[in-house]
Amino acid sequence: MAYDQWIDRFKEECGVFGIFNKTQKDIAYLTYAALNSLQHRGQESCGVVFSNMGHISSIKGMGLVLDTFNKKNLSKIKGICAIGHVRYSTFGDSNLKNAQPILDSYNKGSIAIAHNGNIINANKVKSTINKKFKTSADSEVILKSIESYLEKSLCIEDSIKNTMKVIKGSYAFLLLTKDSLIGVRDPNGIRPLCIGKIDNSYVLSSESCALDIIGAEFIRDVNPGEIIIIDNNGLKSINTIQNPKCKTCAFEYIYFARQDSIIDNIKVYDFRLELGKQLYKECPIDADIVIGVPESGLAAALGYSRASNIPYEIGFVKNCYMGRTFIAPSQGIRDINTKIKLNVIASNVKDKRVIVVDDSIVRGTTSKKIVNLLKNAGAKEVHFRVSSPMVKFPCNLGINTPSKNELLCAHKNINKIKDILEVDSIGYISIEGFVNCFKQKKYVCMGCFNGNYPVENYKILEDDYYELYNSNGCC
């Protein structure tokens, strides 16, 4: 679980996309376009695995989709089905070896996986599988487990079911065989996965925005614990649990998902707008302008502005062309790093009382730099408002978070946080207010806020996970 210590943000976990082609669609272009629309979910590496005339091939690279794929290698992507992946590593080293999808051969053929999430007991499961592993990614543990059951002459459906019984954590993964596309979502539905259709071809995606981009019709979200098998016979659904409760990660709505996505019937943009309105109800303050921290803080800032009737302004310009994995080698250059990513429109904040809305505070280092940028630009007052509840607990369910000791809110009260950030006031939305913004009965995982995680025996599994991480440095 490597994380960039210079960047004070939760990291997007990964994004997956798959298509089963029954109408001779250009699967190369559709997969390429879809992965581009999911780029916000991972920028370290990307790849596509495809099946053409019974042969499965792979194209992968480090960096962004636009940098990895070109006309030459896209022309090779043909056939009946494909799966694609954009990665930010929460488990396993960041290198091409761990880039996904992972394609593997076993004694009955070849199979590939693209996985979003984190398996907490991956190493324990790995120790029970008598196979050689090529990567340090937990995704390969899922794949090898399924293979081990297939080699015992179980069908693909039963092999997946048996694997779901032993792996613990969060997952939305796609499998590709020579003649099928398969999607699986964990029993709590922590990570998103949806189904779409373009003509007679089915697609699976982490977010609905990818369906919009390629002109696919949104069908529905995959249910928690559901297995979707798509082949020449059509789409088959297998529900492994009765009456599931979808406990989507709260940060999918706060930060990870693109604003134009709909996840488990919740419109992400509308929800963030409601967060801002609720934030004003709970933490009002008089000021001259409201600004948001791009990108995920913008909708909440607009909601705060509308509820308060305080004018909304653009306060920051974000550099959209710098990769999120930019690492500064020295302290002096690190200080410049924030300005490279984000700069203030000084004329909009000078001599004004400014309310700045951000989606979260993790360590507080970036938040403090944002405050300093505003003050250096001449802001008279800076009032910080946060559209998520206090982050007090780390997460190992597919988010790359610091340890509890590094979380600002884990050991500091609101007054101490105000002093550390050197702001004139600070306010967070409450957990109750956050839940009320859904406007309908909705279960979400809020473990990072309240320490209650939906995975059974999470604390025991987490202790094992950290023990392994501390002893090996990286899984």
XYZ file of C-alpha atoms in Angstrom:
475
model
C 0.000 0.000 0.000
C 2.397 2.652 -1.163
C 1.191 6.234 -1.027
C 2.587 9.555 -2.166
C 3.492 11.231 1.098
C 3.612 14.648 -0.506
C -0.004 14.662 -1.639
C -2.668 14.988 1.066
C -5.526 13.198 -0.668
C -7.286 9.879 -0.586
C -6.284 8.045 -3.743
C -8.767 6.803 -6.294
C -8.577 3.048 -6.270
C -9.036 1.820 -9.873
C -11.462 1.792 -12.749
C -12.650 -1.148 -14.859
C -14.495 -1.456 -18.157
C -15.534 -4.430 -20.258
C -17.439 -5.067 -23.473
C -18.897 -8.204 -25.042
C -19.218 -7.517 -28.732
C -22.143 -9.091 -30.606
C -22.547 -6.450 -33.297
C -19.018 -6.008 -34.673
C -18.486 -2.816 -32.702
C -15.038 -1.259 -32.676
C -14.082 -2.619 -29.264
C -10.686 -0.905 -29.424
C -12.111 2.594 -29.710
C -14.977 1.979 -27.284
C -12.654 0.564 -24.625
C -10.126 3.340 -25.210
C -12.798 6.043 -24.893
C -14.309 4.429 -21.801
C -10.943 4.129 -20.040
C -10.250 7.783 -20.785
C -13.493 8.692 -19.040
C -12.418 6.613 -16.021
C -8.919 8.108 -15.897
C -9.731 9.997 -12.679
C -9.865 6.637 -10.884
C -6.220 5.776 -11.540
C -3.250 7.293 -13.330
C -0.334 4.953 -12.551
C -0.920 2.388 -15.274
C -3.540 1.108 -17.662
C -4.204 -1.786 -19.980
C -6.565 -3.780 -22.166
C -6.940 -7.543 -22.590
C -9.007 -8.815 -25.515
C -10.165 -12.103 -27.018
C -9.973 -12.542 -30.769
C -10.736 -15.851 -32.492
C -10.064 -17.797 -29.309
C -6.728 -16.107 -28.589
C -6.356 -13.711 -25.627
C -3.830 -10.859 -25.847
C -2.749 -7.976 -23.635
C -1.540 -4.389 -24.092
C -0.424 -2.501 -20.968
C 1.669 0.506 -20.041
C 2.646 2.840 -17.242
C 0.978 6.235 -17.119
C -2.184 7.606 -18.675
C -4.464 6.052 -21.277
C -3.591 8.783 -23.788
C 0.117 8.047 -23.355
C -0.181 4.262 -23.548
C -2.462 3.744 -26.537
C -1.988 4.898 -30.112
C -3.277 4.038 -33.560
C -0.761 1.240 -33.960
C -1.558 -0.735 -30.813
C -5.271 0.104 -30.898
C -5.445 -1.479 -34.359
C -4.471 -4.790 -32.732
C -7.457 -4.769 -30.359
C -10.150 -6.776 -32.141
C -12.481 -9.603 -31.352
C -15.461 -10.693 -29.342
C -14.706 -9.116 -25.961
C -12.289 -6.905 -24.057
C -11.646 -5.662 -20.541
C -9.716 -2.543 -19.580
C -8.268 -1.097 -16.397
C -6.840 2.133 -15.001
C -4.823 1.661 -11.824
C -3.805 3.407 -8.677
C -2.097 0.876 -6.439
C -3.561 0.263 -2.997
C -1.888 -3.161 -2.784
C 1.284 -4.133 -4.571
C 4.120 -2.121 -6.043
C 3.629 0.502 -8.719
C 5.291 -1.038 -11.765
C 4.372 -2.539 -15.126
C 4.423 -6.050 -13.679
C 1.446 -5.130 -11.483
C -0.401 -3.203 -14.198
C -3.804 -4.635 -15.058
C -5.656 -6.438 -16.489
C -3.641 -9.453 -15.368
C -3.621 -12.204 -17.996
C -2.713 -15.715 -16.904
C -2.533 -19.179 -18.419
C -3.425 -22.322 -16.493
C -3.896 -25.959 -17.459
C -7.332 -25.375 -18.994
C -6.666 -22.198 -20.938
C -6.230 -18.473 -20.309
C -8.160 -15.990 -18.201
C -7.719 -12.310 -17.289
C -8.867 -10.088 -14.430
C -9.364 -6.334 -13.944
C -10.051 -5.481 -10.301
C -11.135 -2.419 -8.335
C -10.891 -2.762 -4.556
C -8.682 -4.324 -1.918
C -8.560 -7.859 -0.511
C -7.546 -7.561 3.144
C -6.750 -11.247 3.591
C -4.992 -11.628 0.235
C -1.778 -13.031 1.658
C -3.620 -15.523 3.836
C -5.566 -16.754 0.794
C -2.385 -16.719 -1.282
C -0.681 -19.074 1.180
C -3.388 -21.696 0.545
C -2.955 -21.671 -3.244
C -0.294 -23.958 -4.652
C 0.602 -21.736 -7.587
C 3.430 -19.464 -8.668
C 2.544 -15.776 -8.585
C 3.893 -13.275 -11.100
C 2.868 -10.069 -9.299
C 2.445 -8.651 -5.796
C -1.115 -7.502 -6.566
C -4.060 -8.866 -4.588
C -5.965 -9.085 -7.876
C -3.805 -12.026 -8.905
C -4.819 -13.817 -5.708
C -8.458 -13.616 -6.846
C -7.486 -14.882 -10.285
C -5.349 -17.784 -9.026
C -8.067 -18.804 -6.580
C -10.616 -19.010 -9.389
C -8.141 -20.967 -11.520
C -7.531 -23.454 -8.717
C -11.242 -24.285 -8.613
C -11.484 -24.454 -12.411
C -8.654 -26.996 -12.370
C -10.788 -29.116 -10.045
C -13.343 -29.285 -12.885
C -15.732 -26.775 -11.344
C -17.589 -24.494 -13.744
C -16.706 -20.797 -13.860
C -19.808 -19.861 -11.847
C -19.001 -22.219 -8.968
C -15.309 -21.311 -9.085
C -16.209 -17.652 -8.580
C -18.687 -18.480 -5.810
C -16.079 -20.500 -3.926
C -13.534 -17.715 -4.292
C -16.056 -15.157 -3.000
C -16.400 -17.262 0.144
C -12.703 -17.001 1.008
C -11.689 -13.480 -0.043
C -12.511 -10.641 2.355
C -12.564 -6.979 1.495
C -13.926 -4.936 -1.377
C -14.044 -5.840 -5.030
C -15.688 -5.064 -8.301
C -13.830 -7.152 -10.837
C -14.141 -8.256 -14.438
C -12.988 -11.571 -15.870
C -12.346 -12.304 -19.522
C -12.205 -15.759 -21.047
C -11.899 -16.627 -24.720
C -15.683 -16.460 -25.129
C -17.166 -14.583 -22.154
C -17.147 -11.387 -20.105
C -17.878 -11.711 -16.384
C -18.518 -9.056 -13.739
C -18.532 -9.604 -9.968
C -19.350 -7.229 -7.102
C -18.564 -7.896 -3.451
C -21.394 -8.806 -1.015
C -21.429 -5.272 0.442
C -21.276 -3.440 -2.875
C -18.460 -1.240 -1.566
C -17.016 -0.557 -5.015
C -19.324 0.415 -7.899
C -20.096 -1.570 -11.041
C -22.858 -1.039 -13.583
C -24.279 -2.662 -16.712
C -24.928 -0.935 -20.016
C -25.927 -1.838 -23.546
C -24.917 -0.438 -26.911
C -27.037 -1.969 -29.678
C -26.826 -5.695 -28.855
C -23.458 -5.482 -27.109
C -23.232 -5.428 -23.306
C -20.755 -3.335 -21.345
C -19.687 -3.287 -17.689
C -18.129 -0.244 -16.054
C -17.054 1.196 -12.714
C -19.053 4.343 -13.460
C -21.956 5.324 -15.670
C -20.024 8.277 -17.127
C -18.125 5.786 -19.311
C -21.421 4.543 -20.737
C -22.459 8.099 -21.596
C -19.180 8.755 -23.391
C -19.482 5.725 -25.704
C -23.226 6.131 -26.291
C -24.304 3.085 -24.285
C -27.632 2.852 -22.499
C -27.429 2.511 -18.722
C -29.277 -0.660 -17.684
C -28.656 -0.931 -13.935
C -26.071 -1.288 -11.197
C -24.695 -4.733 -10.444
C -26.127 -5.864 -7.110
C -23.922 -6.617 -4.099
C -22.816 -10.249 -4.308
C -23.999 -10.580 -7.916
C -22.169 -12.405 -10.695
C -22.889 -11.304 -14.274
C -21.905 -13.707 -17.070
C -22.147 -12.400 -20.643
C -21.553 -14.654 -23.638
C -23.167 -15.535 -26.963
C -26.244 -16.759 -25.094
C -26.826 -13.307 -23.606
C -26.598 -12.036 -20.037
C -26.949 -14.322 -17.035
C -27.327 -13.002 -13.486
C -26.436 -15.034 -10.383
C -27.227 -13.509 -6.993
C -25.133 -15.114 -4.259
C -26.911 -13.409 -1.341
C -30.558 -12.725 -0.584
C -31.831 -9.170 -0.011
C -28.406 -7.517 -0.129
C -27.804 -4.091 1.413
C -25.565 -1.971 -0.776
C -22.946 -0.259 1.401
C -21.155 1.832 -1.185
C -18.023 3.652 -0.042
C -19.001 7.153 1.089
C -16.021 8.632 -0.725
C -17.333 7.436 -4.074
C -19.954 10.164 -3.672
C -17.717 12.730 -1.978
C -14.598 12.515 -4.117
C -13.806 9.478 -6.276
C -16.635 9.390 -8.806
C -16.892 11.782 -11.711
C -19.594 14.375 -11.180
C -21.633 13.202 -14.162
C -21.873 9.617 -12.881
C -24.825 7.926 -11.217
C -23.831 5.328 -8.620
C -26.445 3.053 -7.050
C -29.237 5.440 -8.076
C -27.490 8.499 -6.618
C -26.555 11.360 -8.957
C -23.077 12.347 -7.819
C -23.287 16.032 -8.774
C -26.674 16.522 -7.123
C -25.452 14.811 -3.968
C -22.391 17.059 -3.713
C -24.614 20.083 -4.221
C -26.768 18.918 -1.292
C -23.650 18.443 0.834
C -22.836 22.118 0.343
C -26.342 23.218 1.289
C -26.313 21.041 4.400
C -22.844 22.314 5.277
C -24.171 25.874 5.340
C -27.058 24.857 7.603
C -24.631 23.328 10.073
C -21.693 25.734 9.715
C -22.922 29.181 8.612
C -20.569 32.157 8.466
C -20.775 35.640 6.970
C -18.306 36.295 4.162
C -17.886 38.004 0.804
C -17.389 35.000 -1.490
C -17.515 31.195 -1.579
C -14.904 29.263 -3.554
C -14.306 25.545 -4.037
C -11.144 23.463 -4.299
C -11.155 21.740 -7.730
C -12.592 19.424 -8.721
C -14.688 17.626 -6.137
C -15.104 20.666 -3.883
C -16.736 22.799 -6.578
C -20.284 21.423 -6.465
C -20.353 21.571 -2.655
C -19.101 25.166 -2.790
C -21.883 26.049 -5.219
C -24.416 24.426 -2.881
C -23.035 26.412 0.055
C -23.291 29.601 -2.003
C -26.894 28.953 -3.018
C -27.963 28.165 0.541
C -26.199 31.204 2.005
C -26.785 33.685 -0.841
C -23.078 34.495 -0.660
C -21.657 34.915 -4.190
C -19.844 31.948 -5.713
C -16.517 32.729 -7.367
C -13.789 30.782 -9.108
C -10.895 30.926 -6.672
C -8.392 28.474 -8.113
C -7.032 27.450 -11.485
C -6.088 23.775 -11.651
C -3.349 22.472 -13.921
C -5.177 19.702 -15.770
C -2.094 18.587 -17.674
C 0.125 17.521 -14.793
C -0.137 13.878 -13.836
C -1.271 13.124 -10.330
C 1.838 11.047 -9.713
C 4.133 14.083 -9.960
C 6.698 13.683 -7.172
C 8.915 16.529 -6.014
C 12.442 15.413 -5.097
C 13.292 18.086 -2.515
C 11.544 20.207 0.085
C 12.016 23.426 -1.853
C 10.485 21.962 -4.981
C 7.711 20.342 -2.950
C 6.594 23.801 -1.868
C 6.259 24.711 -5.536
C 4.314 21.493 -6.147
C 1.082 22.910 -4.738
C 1.277 25.948 -7.022
C 1.997 23.757 -10.028
C -1.233 21.894 -9.367
C -3.310 24.793 -8.069
C -2.997 28.570 -8.270
C -5.167 31.344 -6.865
C -6.979 33.943 -8.953
C -5.719 36.739 -6.727
C -8.095 39.412 -8.034
C -11.082 37.336 -6.865
C -9.899 36.922 -3.265
C -7.852 40.039 -2.472
C -9.226 42.013 0.508
C -12.194 39.625 0.803
C -13.562 37.324 3.474
C -13.312 33.964 1.745
C -15.151 30.711 2.448
C -13.210 27.842 0.862
C -14.994 24.488 0.519
C -13.082 21.237 0.089
C -14.300 17.645 -0.004
C -12.122 16.361 2.855
C -9.095 16.875 5.061
C -6.788 13.890 5.487
C -3.413 14.903 6.942
C -4.065 18.617 6.640
C -0.851 19.431 4.786
C -2.536 20.357 1.504
C -5.322 22.209 3.324
C -2.748 24.359 5.093
C -1.007 25.112 1.791
C -4.344 26.137 0.272
C -4.937 28.515 3.179
C -1.448 29.974 2.726
C -2.070 30.475 -0.992
C -5.236 32.434 -0.236
C -3.599 34.569 2.439
C -0.593 35.296 0.241
C -3.029 36.397 -2.470
C -4.476 38.968 -0.070
C -7.565 37.281 1.395
C -8.712 39.232 4.463
C -10.204 36.161 6.172
C -10.204 32.454 5.315
C -13.033 30.229 6.562
C -12.544 26.538 5.779
C -15.579 24.298 5.237
C -15.410 20.546 4.634
C -18.180 18.637 2.837
C -17.349 15.299 4.463
C -17.422 14.355 8.142
C -14.115 14.186 10.003
C -11.858 11.420 8.669
C -10.760 9.644 11.859
C -9.995 6.096 10.726
C -7.865 4.567 7.940
C -9.420 2.404 5.243
C -8.112 -0.790 3.677
C -11.119 -1.408 1.465
C -9.717 0.020 -1.735
C -8.648 3.510 -0.648
C -5.025 4.380 -0.150
C -5.095 6.116 3.249
C -2.459 7.070 5.782
C -2.207 5.357 9.142
C -4.474 6.595 11.931
C -1.580 8.479 13.520
C -1.262 10.621 10.387
C -4.961 11.506 10.140
C -5.414 15.069 11.371
C -8.865 14.514 12.858
C -8.008 11.268 14.640
C -6.309 13.013 17.556
C -7.210 16.710 17.207
C -10.381 18.587 18.185
C -11.934 21.282 16.020
C -10.172 24.151 17.794
C -6.769 22.516 17.435
C -7.405 21.879 13.736
C -8.335 25.556 13.325
C -5.033 26.567 14.894
C -2.988 24.107 12.820
C -4.511 25.298 9.544
C -4.321 28.947 10.683
C -7.845 29.713 9.511
C -10.381 32.157 10.907
C -12.936 29.371 11.311
C -13.455 25.762 10.296
C -16.531 23.584 9.983
C -17.335 20.011 8.973
C -20.600 18.448 7.934
C -21.895 16.009 10.564
C -22.353 12.300 9.926
C -26.106 12.737 10.407
C -26.172 15.657 7.982
C -24.131 13.679 5.476
C -26.583 10.756 5.563
C -29.572 13.109 5.224
C -28.190 14.427 1.934
C -29.031 11.143 0.223
C -32.733 12.085 0.347
C -33.648 8.407 0.403
C -32.810 5.386 2.515
C -29.243 4.563 1.650
C -26.639 2.391 3.317
C -23.070 3.557 2.853
C -19.733 2.492 4.268
C -18.608 5.262 6.624
C -15.770 3.377 8.280
C -13.325 6.256 7.803
C -15.712 8.499 9.765
C -17.022 6.230 12.526
C -14.782 3.148 12.485
C -17.668 0.832 11.553
C -16.808 -1.242 8.486
C -19.226 -3.589 6.685
C -16.710 -6.424 6.313
C -17.060 -9.167 8.930
C -14.086 -9.393 11.327
C -12.605 -6.279 9.734
C -10.484 -5.371 12.778
C -8.841 -8.809 12.935
C -8.194 -8.774 9.194
C -6.854 -5.220 9.389
C -4.414 -6.150 12.174
C -3.092 -9.028 10.047
C -2.837 -6.703 7.060
C -0.811 -4.086 8.962
C 1.421 -6.731 10.543
C 2.300 -7.989 7.078
C 2.745 -4.464 5.706
C 5.034 -3.433 8.569
C 7.162 -6.569 8.252
C 7.480 -6.596 4.470
C 7.163 -2.914 3.662
C 4.802 -3.642 0.797
C 2.525 -6.505 -0.077
